[in-house]
Structure formats: C-alpha cells, structure tokens
PDB file of C-alpha atoms in Angstrom:
ATOM      1  CA  UNK A 165     -63.559 -26.114 -32.516  1.00 53.00           C
ATOM      2  CA  UNK A 166     -59.961 -26.605 -33.665  1.00 53.00           C
ATOM      3  CA  UNK A 167     -59.430 -28.998 -36.461  1.00 56.00           C
ATOM      4  CA  UNK A 168     -57.953 -32.055 -34.776  1.00 56.00           C
ATOM      5  CA  UNK A 169     -56.714 -33.356 -38.089  1.00 55.00           C
ATOM      6  CA  UNK A 170     -54.727 -30.175 -38.865  1.00 53.00           C
ATOM      7  CA  UNK A 171     -50.953 -30.508 -38.729  1.00 56.00           C
ATOM      8  CA  UNK A 172     -48.494 -27.676 -39.580  1.00 54.00           C
ATOM      9  CA  UNK A 173     -46.411 -28.395 -42.594  1.00 54.00           C
ATOM     10  CA  UNK A 174     -42.615 -28.694 -42.417  1.00 54.00           C
ATOM     11  CA  UNK A 175     -42.287 -25.481 -44.411  1.00 55.00           C
ATOM     12  CA  UNK A 176     -44.189 -23.488 -41.763  1.00 54.00           C
ATOM     13  CA  UNK A 177     -42.111 -24.937 -38.902  1.00 53.00           C
ATOM     14  CA  UNK A 178     -38.918 -24.064 -40.684  1.00 56.00           C
ATOM     15  CA  UNK A 179     -40.051 -20.468 -41.097  1.00 55.00           C
ATOM     16  CA  UNK A 180     -40.914 -20.195 -37.399  1.00 56.00           C
ATOM     17  CA  UNK A 181     -37.543 -21.576 -36.228  1.00 56.00           C
ATOM     18  CA  UNK A 182     -35.691 -19.431 -38.733  1.00 62.00           C
ATOM     19  CA  UNK A 183     -37.413 -16.268 -37.477  1.00 66.00           C
ATOM     20  CA  UNK A 184     -36.591 -17.087 -33.868  1.00 66.00           C
ATOM     21  CA  UNK A 185     -32.925 -17.755 -34.645  1.00 69.00           C
ATOM     22  CA  UNK A 186     -32.726 -14.533 -36.616  1.00 73.00           C
ATOM     23  CA  UNK A 187     -33.995 -12.516 -33.652  1.00 77.00           C
ATOM     24  CA  UNK A 188     -31.480 -14.189 -31.319  1.00 83.00           C
ATOM     25  CA  UNK A 189     -28.629 -13.372 -33.658  1.00 82.00           C
ATOM     26  CA  UNK A 190     -29.728  -9.732 -33.785  1.00 83.00           C
ATOM     27  CA  UNK A 191     -29.788  -9.525 -29.988  1.00 86.00           C
ATOM     28  CA  UNK A 192     -26.406 -11.191 -29.692  1.00 87.00           C
ATOM     29  CA  UNK A 193     -24.945  -8.808 -32.243  1.00 87.00           C
ATOM     30  CA  UNK A 194     -26.350  -5.810 -30.372  1.00 88.00           C
ATOM     31  CA  UNK A 195     -25.016  -7.210 -27.084  1.00 90.00           C
ATOM     32  CA  UNK A 196     -21.538  -7.532 -28.575  1.00 90.00           C
ATOM     33  CA  UNK A 197     -21.701  -3.961 -29.860  1.00 91.00           C
ATOM     34  CA  UNK A 198     -22.781  -2.664 -26.442  1.00 91.00           C
ATOM     35  CA  UNK A 199     -19.972  -4.541 -24.706  1.00 92.00           C
ATOM     36  CA  UNK A 200     -17.436  -3.188 -27.189  1.00 92.00           C
ATOM     37  CA  UNK A 201     -18.705   0.350 -26.640  1.00 92.00           C
ATOM     38  CA  UNK A 202     -18.613  -0.111 -22.862  1.00 92.00           C
ATOM     39  CA  UNK A 203     -15.010  -1.231 -23.109  1.00 92.00           C
ATOM     40  CA  UNK A 204     -14.203   1.845 -25.185  1.00 91.00           C
ATOM     41  CA  UNK A 205     -15.821   4.036 -22.534  1.00 91.00           C
ATOM     42  CA  UNK A 206     -13.831   2.309 -19.778  1.00 90.00           C
ATOM     43  CA  UNK A 207     -10.617   2.855 -21.736  1.00 91.00           C
ATOM     44  CA  UNK A 208     -11.456   6.536 -22.172  1.00 92.00           C
ATOM     45  CA  UNK A 209     -12.220   6.912 -18.457  1.00 91.00           C
ATOM     46  CA  UNK A 210      -8.905   5.276 -17.551  1.00 88.00           C
ATOM     47  CA  UNK A 211      -7.063   7.570 -19.948  1.00 90.00           C
ATOM     48  CA  UNK A 212      -8.779  10.653 -18.542  1.00 90.00           C
ATOM     49  CA  UNK A 213      -8.061   9.629 -14.940  1.00 87.00           C
ATOM     50  CA  UNK A 214      -4.403   9.038 -15.778  1.00 84.00           C
ATOM     51  CA  UNK A 215      -4.279  12.372 -17.553  1.00 88.00           C
ATOM     52  CA  UNK A 216      -5.934  14.088 -14.579  1.00 86.00           C
ATOM     53  CA  UNK A 217      -3.349  12.623 -12.192  1.00 80.00           C
ATOM     54  CA  UNK A 218      -0.464  13.799 -14.382  1.00 83.00           C
ATOM     55  CA  UNK A 219      -1.974  17.276 -14.654  1.00 86.00           C
ATOM     56  CA  UNK A 220      -2.354  17.471 -10.865  1.00 79.00           C
ATOM     57  CA  UNK A 221       1.290  16.470 -10.447  1.00 76.00           C
ATOM     58  CA  UNK A 222       2.405  19.088 -12.953  1.00 81.00           C
ATOM     59  CA  UNK A 223       0.176  21.688 -11.273  1.00 81.00           C
ATOM     60  CA  UNK A 224       1.847  20.962  -7.928  1.00 73.00           C
ATOM     61  CA  UNK A 225       5.318  21.217  -9.490  1.00 76.00           C
ATOM     62  CA  UNK A 226       4.504  24.513 -11.193  1.00 81.00           C
ATOM     63  CA  UNK A 227       3.079  26.028  -8.009  1.00 79.00           C
ATOM     64  CA  UNK A 228       6.220  25.009  -6.111  1.00 75.00           C
ATOM     65  CA  UNK A 229       8.421  26.560  -8.791  1.00 78.00           C
ATOM     66  CA  UNK A 230       6.416  29.793  -8.751  1.00 81.00           C
ATOM     67  CA  UNK A 231       6.628  30.004  -4.952  1.00 74.00           C
ATOM     68  CA  UNK A 232      10.356  29.325  -5.096  1.00 68.00           C
ATOM     69  CA  UNK A 233      10.867  32.054  -7.683  1.00 72.00           C
ATOM     70  CA  UNK A 234       8.878  34.534  -5.612  1.00 70.00           C
ATOM     71  CA  UNK A 235      10.739  33.713  -2.391  1.00 63.00           C
ATOM     72  CA  UNK A 236      14.247  33.635  -3.861  1.00 58.00           C
ATOM     73  CA  UNK A 237      14.022  36.746  -6.020  1.00 57.00           C
ATOM     74  CA  UNK A 238      13.108  40.160  -4.644  1.00 52.00           C
ATOM     75  CA  UNK A 239      13.622  43.800  -5.653  1.00 48.00           C
ATOM     76  CA  UNK A 240      17.098  44.308  -7.068  1.00 46.00           C
ATOM     77  CA  UNK A 241      17.859  40.601  -6.963  1.00 48.00           C
ATOM     78  CA  UNK A 242      19.568  38.953  -9.903  1.00 48.00           C
ATOM     79  CA  UNK A 243      18.503  35.442  -8.893  1.00 46.00           C
ATOM     80  CA  UNK A 244      15.525  35.461 -11.257  1.00 45.00           C
ATOM     81  CA  UNK A 245      17.730  34.729 -14.258  1.00 43.00           C
ATOM     82  CA  UNK A 246      19.244  31.647 -12.594  1.00 44.00           C
ATOM     83  CA  UNK A 247      17.507  28.230 -12.738  1.00 49.00           C
ATOM     84  CA  UNK A 248      15.615  27.649  -9.503  1.00 54.00           C
ATOM     85  CA  UNK A 249      17.061  24.168  -9.101  1.00 72.00           C
ATOM     86  CA  UNK A 250      20.692  25.354  -9.070  1.00 82.00           C
ATOM     87  CA  UNK A 251      21.068  25.198  -5.307  1.00 88.00           C
ATOM     88  CA  UNK A 252      24.854  25.573  -5.442  1.00 87.00           C
ATOM     89  CA  UNK A 253      24.645  29.145  -6.709  1.00 87.00           C
ATOM     90  CA  UNK A 254      25.312  32.149  -4.428  1.00 88.00           C
ATOM     91  CA  UNK A 255      22.476  33.110  -2.075  1.00 89.00           C
ATOM     92  CA  UNK A 256      21.968  36.194   0.060  1.00 90.00           C
ATOM     93  CA  UNK A 257      22.412  34.212   3.285  1.00 93.00           C
ATOM     94  CA  UNK A 258      25.727  32.591   2.273  1.00 91.00           C
ATOM     95  CA  UNK A 259      27.917  34.849   4.402  1.00 92.00           C
ATOM     96  CA  UNK A 260      25.789  34.464   7.522  1.00 93.00           C
ATOM     97  CA  UNK A 261      25.461  30.704   7.006  1.00 94.00           C
ATOM     98  CA  UNK A 262      29.232  30.339   6.641  1.00 94.00           C
ATOM     99  CA  UNK A 263      29.740  32.335   9.829  1.00 94.00           C
ATOM    100  CA  UNK A 264      27.328  30.116  11.782  1.00 94.00           C
ATOM    101  CA  UNK A 265      28.835  26.952  10.313  1.00 94.00           C
ATOM    102  CA  UNK A 266      32.367  27.925  11.324  1.00 94.00           C
ATOM    103  CA  UNK A 267      31.926  29.926  14.536  1.00 94.00           C
ATOM    104  CA  UNK A 268      28.909  28.146  16.073  1.00 94.00           C
ATOM    105  CA  UNK A 269      29.192  24.562  14.850  1.00 94.00           C
ATOM    106  CA  UNK A 270      32.982  24.601  14.435  1.00 93.00           C
ATOM    107  CA  UNK A 271      32.832  23.085  10.942  1.00 92.00           C
ATOM    108  CA  UNK A 272      35.455  24.294   8.490  1.00 91.00           C
ATOM    109  CA  UNK A 273      33.628  23.297   5.304  1.00 91.00           C
ATOM    110  CA  UNK A 274      30.433  21.663   4.118  1.00 91.00           C
ATOM    111  CA  UNK A 275      30.253  17.968   3.304  1.00 89.00           C
ATOM    112  CA  UNK A 276      28.801  16.685   0.051  1.00 86.00           C
ATOM    113  CA  UNK A 277      25.356  18.189  -0.708  1.00 87.00           C
ATOM    114  CA  UNK A 278      25.008  19.938   2.669  1.00 91.00           C
ATOM    115  CA  UNK A 279      25.151  23.443   1.230  1.00 92.00           C
ATOM    116  CA  UNK A 280      22.658  22.617  -1.527  1.00 92.00           C
ATOM    117  CA  UNK A 281      20.246  21.090   0.987  1.00 92.00           C
ATOM    118  CA  UNK A 282      20.518  24.097   3.294  1.00 93.00           C
ATOM    119  CA  UNK A 283      19.924  26.494   0.389  1.00 92.00           C
ATOM    120  CA  UNK A 284      16.848  24.513  -0.631  1.00 91.00           C
ATOM    121  CA  UNK A 285      15.443  24.692   2.901  1.00 91.00           C
ATOM    122  CA  UNK A 286      16.253  28.383   3.230  1.00 91.00           C
ATOM    123  CA  UNK A 287      14.410  28.985  -0.059  1.00 88.00           C
ATOM    124  CA  UNK A 288      11.222  27.602   1.475  1.00 86.00           C
ATOM    125  CA  UNK A 289      11.144  24.294  -0.365  1.00 87.00           C
ATOM    126  CA  UNK A 290      10.198  20.908   1.060  1.00 87.00           C
ATOM    127  CA  UNK A 291      13.177  18.540   1.097  1.00 86.00           C
ATOM    128  CA  UNK A 292      13.633  14.775   1.371  1.00 86.00           C
ATOM    129  CA  UNK A 293      17.204  13.790   2.232  1.00 85.00           C
ATOM    130  CA  UNK A 294      18.505  10.223   2.278  1.00 83.00           C
ATOM    131  CA  UNK A 295      21.996  10.103   3.713  1.00 79.00           C
ATOM    132  CA  UNK A 296      24.151   7.462   5.358  1.00 76.00           C
ATOM    133  CA  UNK A 297      24.784   7.635   9.090  1.00 74.00           C
ATOM    134  CA  UNK A 298      27.523  10.143   9.789  1.00 76.00           C
ATOM    135  CA  UNK A 299      26.900  11.963   6.521  1.00 79.00           C
ATOM    136  CA  UNK A 300      26.063  15.227   8.264  1.00 85.00           C
ATOM    137  CA  UNK A 301      22.318  15.331   7.776  1.00 86.00           C
ATOM    138  CA  UNK A 302      21.639  16.955  11.171  1.00 89.00           C
ATOM    139  CA  UNK A 303      23.502  20.123  10.191  1.00 92.00           C
ATOM    140  CA  UNK A 304      21.159  20.475   7.209  1.00 91.00           C
ATOM    141  CA  UNK A 305      18.274  21.451   9.508  1.00 91.00           C
ATOM    142  CA  UNK A 306      20.206  22.645  12.560  1.00 94.00           C
ATOM    143  CA  UNK A 307      22.015  25.423  10.702  1.00 95.00           C
ATOM    144  CA  UNK A 308      18.784  26.798   9.153  1.00 93.00           C
ATOM    145  CA  UNK A 309      17.261  26.615  12.643  1.00 92.00           C
ATOM    146  CA  UNK A 310      19.905  29.055  13.883  1.00 92.00           C
ATOM    147  CA  UNK A 311      19.773  31.108  10.700  1.00 91.00           C
ATOM    148  CA  UNK A 312      15.990  31.538  10.609  1.00 89.00           C
ATOM    149  CA  UNK A 313      13.646  33.133  13.112  1.00 88.00           C
ATOM    150  CA  UNK A 314      11.243  30.943  15.020  1.00 89.00           C
ATOM    151  CA  UNK A 315      11.222  27.378  16.332  1.00 92.00           C
ATOM    152  CA  UNK A 316      12.272  24.262  14.447  1.00 92.00           C
ATOM    153  CA  UNK A 317      10.368  21.099  15.367  1.00 93.00           C
ATOM    154  CA  UNK A 318      12.329  17.863  14.944  1.00 92.00           C
ATOM    155  CA  UNK A 319      10.398  14.586  15.069  1.00 92.00           C
ATOM    156  CA  UNK A 320      12.455  11.462  15.731  1.00 89.00           C
ATOM    157  CA  UNK A 321      11.515   8.018  17.068  1.00 87.00           C
ATOM    158  CA  UNK A 322      15.013   7.462  18.486  1.00 86.00           C
ATOM    159  CA  UNK A 323      15.169   8.696  22.067  1.00 87.00           C
ATOM    160  CA  UNK A 324      18.930   8.137  22.285  1.00 86.00           C
ATOM    161  CA  UNK A 325      19.431  10.260  19.154  1.00 86.00           C
ATOM    162  CA  UNK A 326      17.280  13.026  20.623  1.00 90.00           C
ATOM    163  CA  UNK A 327      19.231  13.047  23.879  1.00 91.00           C
ATOM    164  CA  UNK A 328      22.591  13.158  22.086  1.00 91.00           C
ATOM    165  CA  UNK A 329      21.457  15.951  19.771  1.00 91.00           C
ATOM    166  CA  UNK A 330      20.073  18.105  22.588  1.00 93.00           C
ATOM    167  CA  UNK A 331      23.224  17.688  24.662  1.00 93.00           C
ATOM    168  CA  UNK A 332      25.445  18.481  21.683  1.00 93.00           C
ATOM    169  CA  UNK A 333      23.482  21.593  20.720  1.00 94.00           C
ATOM    170  CA  UNK A 334      23.391  22.830  24.315  1.00 92.00           C
ATOM    171  CA  UNK A 335      27.178  22.534  24.423  1.00 93.00           C
ATOM    172  CA  UNK A 336      27.311  24.824  21.377  1.00 94.00           C
ATOM    173  CA  UNK A 337      25.079  27.383  23.069  1.00 93.00           C
ATOM    174  CA  UNK A 338      22.046  26.628  20.896  1.00 93.00           C
ATOM    175  CA  UNK A 339      18.725  26.581  22.833  1.00 93.00           C
ATOM    176  CA  UNK A 340      17.542  23.036  22.084  1.00 93.00           C
ATOM    177  CA  UNK A 341      15.121  21.015  24.194  1.00 94.00           C
ATOM    178  CA  UNK A 342      13.291  17.715  24.020  1.00 93.00           C
ATOM    179  CA  UNK A 343       9.714  16.856  24.866  1.00 91.00           C
ATOM    180  CA  UNK A 344       9.458  13.131  25.538  1.00 88.00           C
ATOM    181  CA  UNK A 345       8.258  10.759  28.229  1.00 84.00           C
ATOM    182  CA  UNK A 346      11.470  11.481  30.157  1.00 86.00           C
ATOM    183  CA  UNK A 347      11.024  15.272  30.196  1.00 88.00           C
ATOM    184  CA  UNK A 348      10.580  16.760  33.660  1.00 89.00           C
ATOM    185  CA  UNK A 349       7.481  18.777  34.510  1.00 90.00           C
ATOM    186  CA  UNK A 350       9.637  21.858  34.961  1.00 90.00           C
ATOM    187  CA  UNK A 351      11.165  21.585  31.484  1.00 89.00           C
ATOM    188  CA  UNK A 352       7.789  20.770  29.962  1.00 90.00           C
ATOM    189  CA  UNK A 353       6.322  23.930  31.480  1.00 91.00           C
ATOM    190  CA  UNK A 354       9.255  25.978  30.147  1.00 91.00           C
ATOM    191  CA  UNK A 355       8.845  24.525  26.639  1.00 91.00           C
ATOM    192  CA  UNK A 356       5.116  25.254  26.489  1.00 90.00           C
ATOM    193  CA  UNK A 357       5.729  28.799  27.674  1.00 89.00           C
ATOM    194  CA  UNK A 358       8.457  29.291  25.061  1.00 89.00           C
ATOM    195  CA  UNK A 359       6.151  27.998  22.314  1.00 89.00           C
ATOM    196  CA  UNK A 360       3.528  30.523  23.348  1.00 84.00           C
ATOM    197  CA  UNK A 361       5.595  33.667  23.745  1.00 82.00           C
ATOM    198  CA  UNK A 362       8.350  33.050  21.180  1.00 76.00           C
ATOM    199  CA  UNK A 363      11.767  34.648  21.431  1.00 74.00           C
ATOM    200  CA  UNK A 364      15.188  33.032  21.308  1.00 80.00           C
ATOM    201  CA  UNK A 365      14.832  30.852  24.396  1.00 86.00           C
ATOM    202  CA  UNK A 366      13.802  27.917  22.193  1.00 91.00           C
ATOM    203  CA  UNK A 367      15.262  27.355  18.721  1.00 92.00           C
ATOM    204  CA  UNK A 368      15.062  23.577  18.243  1.00 93.00           C
ATOM    205  CA  UNK A 369      12.511  21.277  19.857  1.00 94.00           C
ATOM    206  CA  UNK A 370      12.870  17.499  19.573  1.00 94.00           C
ATOM    207  CA  UNK A 371       9.787  15.330  20.060  1.00 93.00           C
ATOM    208  CA  UNK A 372       8.841  11.702  19.519  1.00 90.00           C
ATOM    209  CA  UNK A 373       5.969  10.627  17.232  1.00 88.00           C
ATOM    210  CA  UNK A 374       4.105   9.418  20.329  1.00 88.00           C
ATOM    211  CA  UNK A 375       4.113  12.942  21.742  1.00 87.00           C
ATOM    212  CA  UNK A 376       2.489  14.255  18.578  1.00 86.00           C
ATOM    213  CA  UNK A 377      -0.133  11.537  18.391  1.00 87.00           C
ATOM    214  CA  UNK A 378      -1.080  11.384  22.067  1.00 85.00           C
ATOM    215  CA  UNK A 379      -0.601  14.857  23.568  1.00 87.00           C
ATOM    216  CA  UNK A 380      -3.495  17.183  22.756  1.00 88.00           C
ATOM    217  CA  UNK A 381      -1.953  19.865  24.929  1.00 89.00           C
ATOM    218  CA  UNK A 382       1.283  19.820  22.941  1.00 89.00           C
ATOM    219  CA  UNK A 383      -0.579  19.941  19.629  1.00 90.00           C
ATOM    220  CA  UNK A 384      -2.612  22.889  20.882  1.00 89.00           C
ATOM    221  CA  UNK A 385       0.553  24.800  21.834  1.00 89.00           C
ATOM    222  CA  UNK A 386       2.172  23.887  18.523  1.00 89.00           C
ATOM    223  CA  UNK A 387      -0.856  25.071  16.579  1.00 89.00           C
ATOM    224  CA  UNK A 388      -0.804  28.418  18.386  1.00 88.00           C
ATOM    225  CA  UNK A 389       2.909  28.716  17.656  1.00 89.00           C
ATOM    226  CA  UNK A 390       2.216  28.058  13.979  1.00 88.00           C
ATOM    227  CA  UNK A 391      -0.634  30.571  13.766  1.00 87.00           C
ATOM    228  CA  UNK A 392       1.607  33.175  15.382  1.00 86.00           C
ATOM    229  CA  UNK A 393       4.149  32.613  12.604  1.00 86.00           C
ATOM    230  CA  UNK A 394       6.822  31.257  14.934  1.00 87.00           C
ATOM    231  CA  UNK A 395       7.006  27.662  13.663  1.00 89.00           C
ATOM    232  CA  UNK A 396       9.868  27.878  11.197  1.00 88.00           C
ATOM    233  CA  UNK A 397      10.528  24.306  10.069  1.00 89.00           C
ATOM    234  CA  UNK A 398       9.413  20.760  10.692  1.00 90.00           C
ATOM    235  CA  UNK A 399      12.077  18.096  10.331  1.00 90.00           C
ATOM    236  CA  UNK A 400      11.359  14.365  10.464  1.00 87.00           C
ATOM    237  CA  UNK A 401      14.646  12.679  11.320  1.00 79.00           C
ATOM    238  CA  UNK A 402      14.633   8.885  11.240  1.00 71.00           C
ATOM    239  CA  UNK A 403      17.832   6.871  11.243  1.00 57.00           C
ATOM    240  CA  UNK A 404      19.165   7.197   7.677  1.00 46.00           C
ATOM    241  CA  UNK A 405      16.856   9.843   6.248  1.00 48.00           C
ATOM    242  CA  UNK A 406      15.006  13.018   7.090  1.00 53.00           C
ATOM    243  CA  UNK A 407      12.589  15.392   5.425  1.00 54.00           C
ATOM    244  CA  UNK A 408      12.042  19.086   6.079  1.00 55.00           C
ATOM    245  CA  UNK A 409       8.812  21.029   5.638  1.00 53.00           C
ATOM    246  CA  UNK A 410       9.461  24.791   5.729  1.00 54.00           C
ATOM    247  CA  UNK A 411       5.718  25.473   5.917  1.00 44.00           C
ATOM    248  CA  UNK A 412       4.219  23.994   9.041  1.00 38.00           C
ATOM    249  CA  UNK A 413       1.186  22.327   7.527  1.00 37.00           C
ATOM    250  CA  UNK A 414       1.779  18.642   8.133  1.00 36.00           C
ATOM    251  CA  UNK A 415       0.468  18.118  11.648  1.00 35.00           C
ATOM    252  CA  UNK A 416      -3.288  18.313  11.336  1.00 30.00           C
TER     253      UNK A 416
END
C-alpha cells in the first residue's frame, strides 16, 4: 500500500523537470540540424539541375556545330578553316544562288542579311528570322526552295499572304501551290500526287496551321514525302517573323 503521507521533495521535482527539458532541447537541436542538412541537399539538387540544363544546352550547340562543319566542308573544301558562323563568306552555291536571284526573281542585289540567312539555311541549320514587313524575308526561303531539291513547306496563318505569294511565284515560273480551305478538289488531288511522286511539279507548298492540325490525310502524305527524302525545308512564316527547319522533324 502506497504511503499516503509520502510527498516528493522539491529537489526531486527539479531533477525530473530538468531532465525533461534537457531531452526536449536535444530533440530541437537535432531537428534544426536535420532541417539545415535538408536545405543543403535542396541547394545541391537545384545546383545540379541548373548544371544539367546548361550542359544539355551546350550539348545541343556542339552537335549543331559538328553537323554544320560536316555539311559545309567536304573533300577538297577549304571551308573547314573558316568559322562556321561566318555566313557572309563564299559558299559553293554562291554562283547558282546569284543566278537564281537575278534571272528568276529579278533582284539585282541582296538586302541586309538576306545572303547570310540563305547561306545558313543552305548549310542545313535551323534559322529564326525577325524582320520588318517588306524587309525581304520571303526570298530567304523561296530562293533556297528553288536552289535545293525537294519540296519546301511554308506554314502561314494569313490566307491573303498565301494567295499573294502563290500568285507571285507562279508569275515567275516557280511551281508553288496552296492547300487551304479554298483549294479546289482538283488542285488538292494534284498536290497530293506531287507529294507522293516528287519531281519538279511542286517546289513550294503553302498551308495554314489548321490544315496541319486537322487533316490526317495531308499529314500522311507529308510524312511519306519526308521519309522519301523529298521534304527539303519547313518554313513558318507569320507576319513579321519566320523560322526555317532544314530537317523536317517538327510535325509529329
């Protein structure tokens, strides 16, 4: 039977409270240490992710430079000693490009940056061009379309621009067609046939984004054209800017 008259002394109570507070302080100290270490780990993860992103970017740049070097320098070529980003230097297609510019398009000389842009495209590089209206951006993909084998696909949301471009190119004797909601069944049939068999009957094809997103038949024909090696360039032409993808890989 417990002693009902027993009462703990003040000294014993103080020891009990002191022990409990000591344990709490130890736990709090360990908690702080864990939180500090977790923060260090988070900082390291962030650093590594940032580093990984930069390495991926550099990897992409290096691969593009290697591909450019391989495509612009062949046996007996002296282009290898020239920086790959000097697009104003002489290229093997200069004479033919000048002939097409003057005799087909009726243009006596290039405007600012046109020649450099064309050389970049002809070298197989992706290009983003931002140019004011009337700056001559259309020539930058139209001339390579005539210069290169295969079909150039031009994507533009402006139907009026497409119609003007097709009419202007047809007047120059360049086989250009459009595939839009206004295209007749007869022309649509001709375009699909030209995509399948190749040849020089179709050099530039203008389409709207809606045609790409909604027409499975068109995408099927375009994919076959690409696999056959006849899809030369893809140009996205919107108002004040356009980008060119020499390798047709952007329409999955």
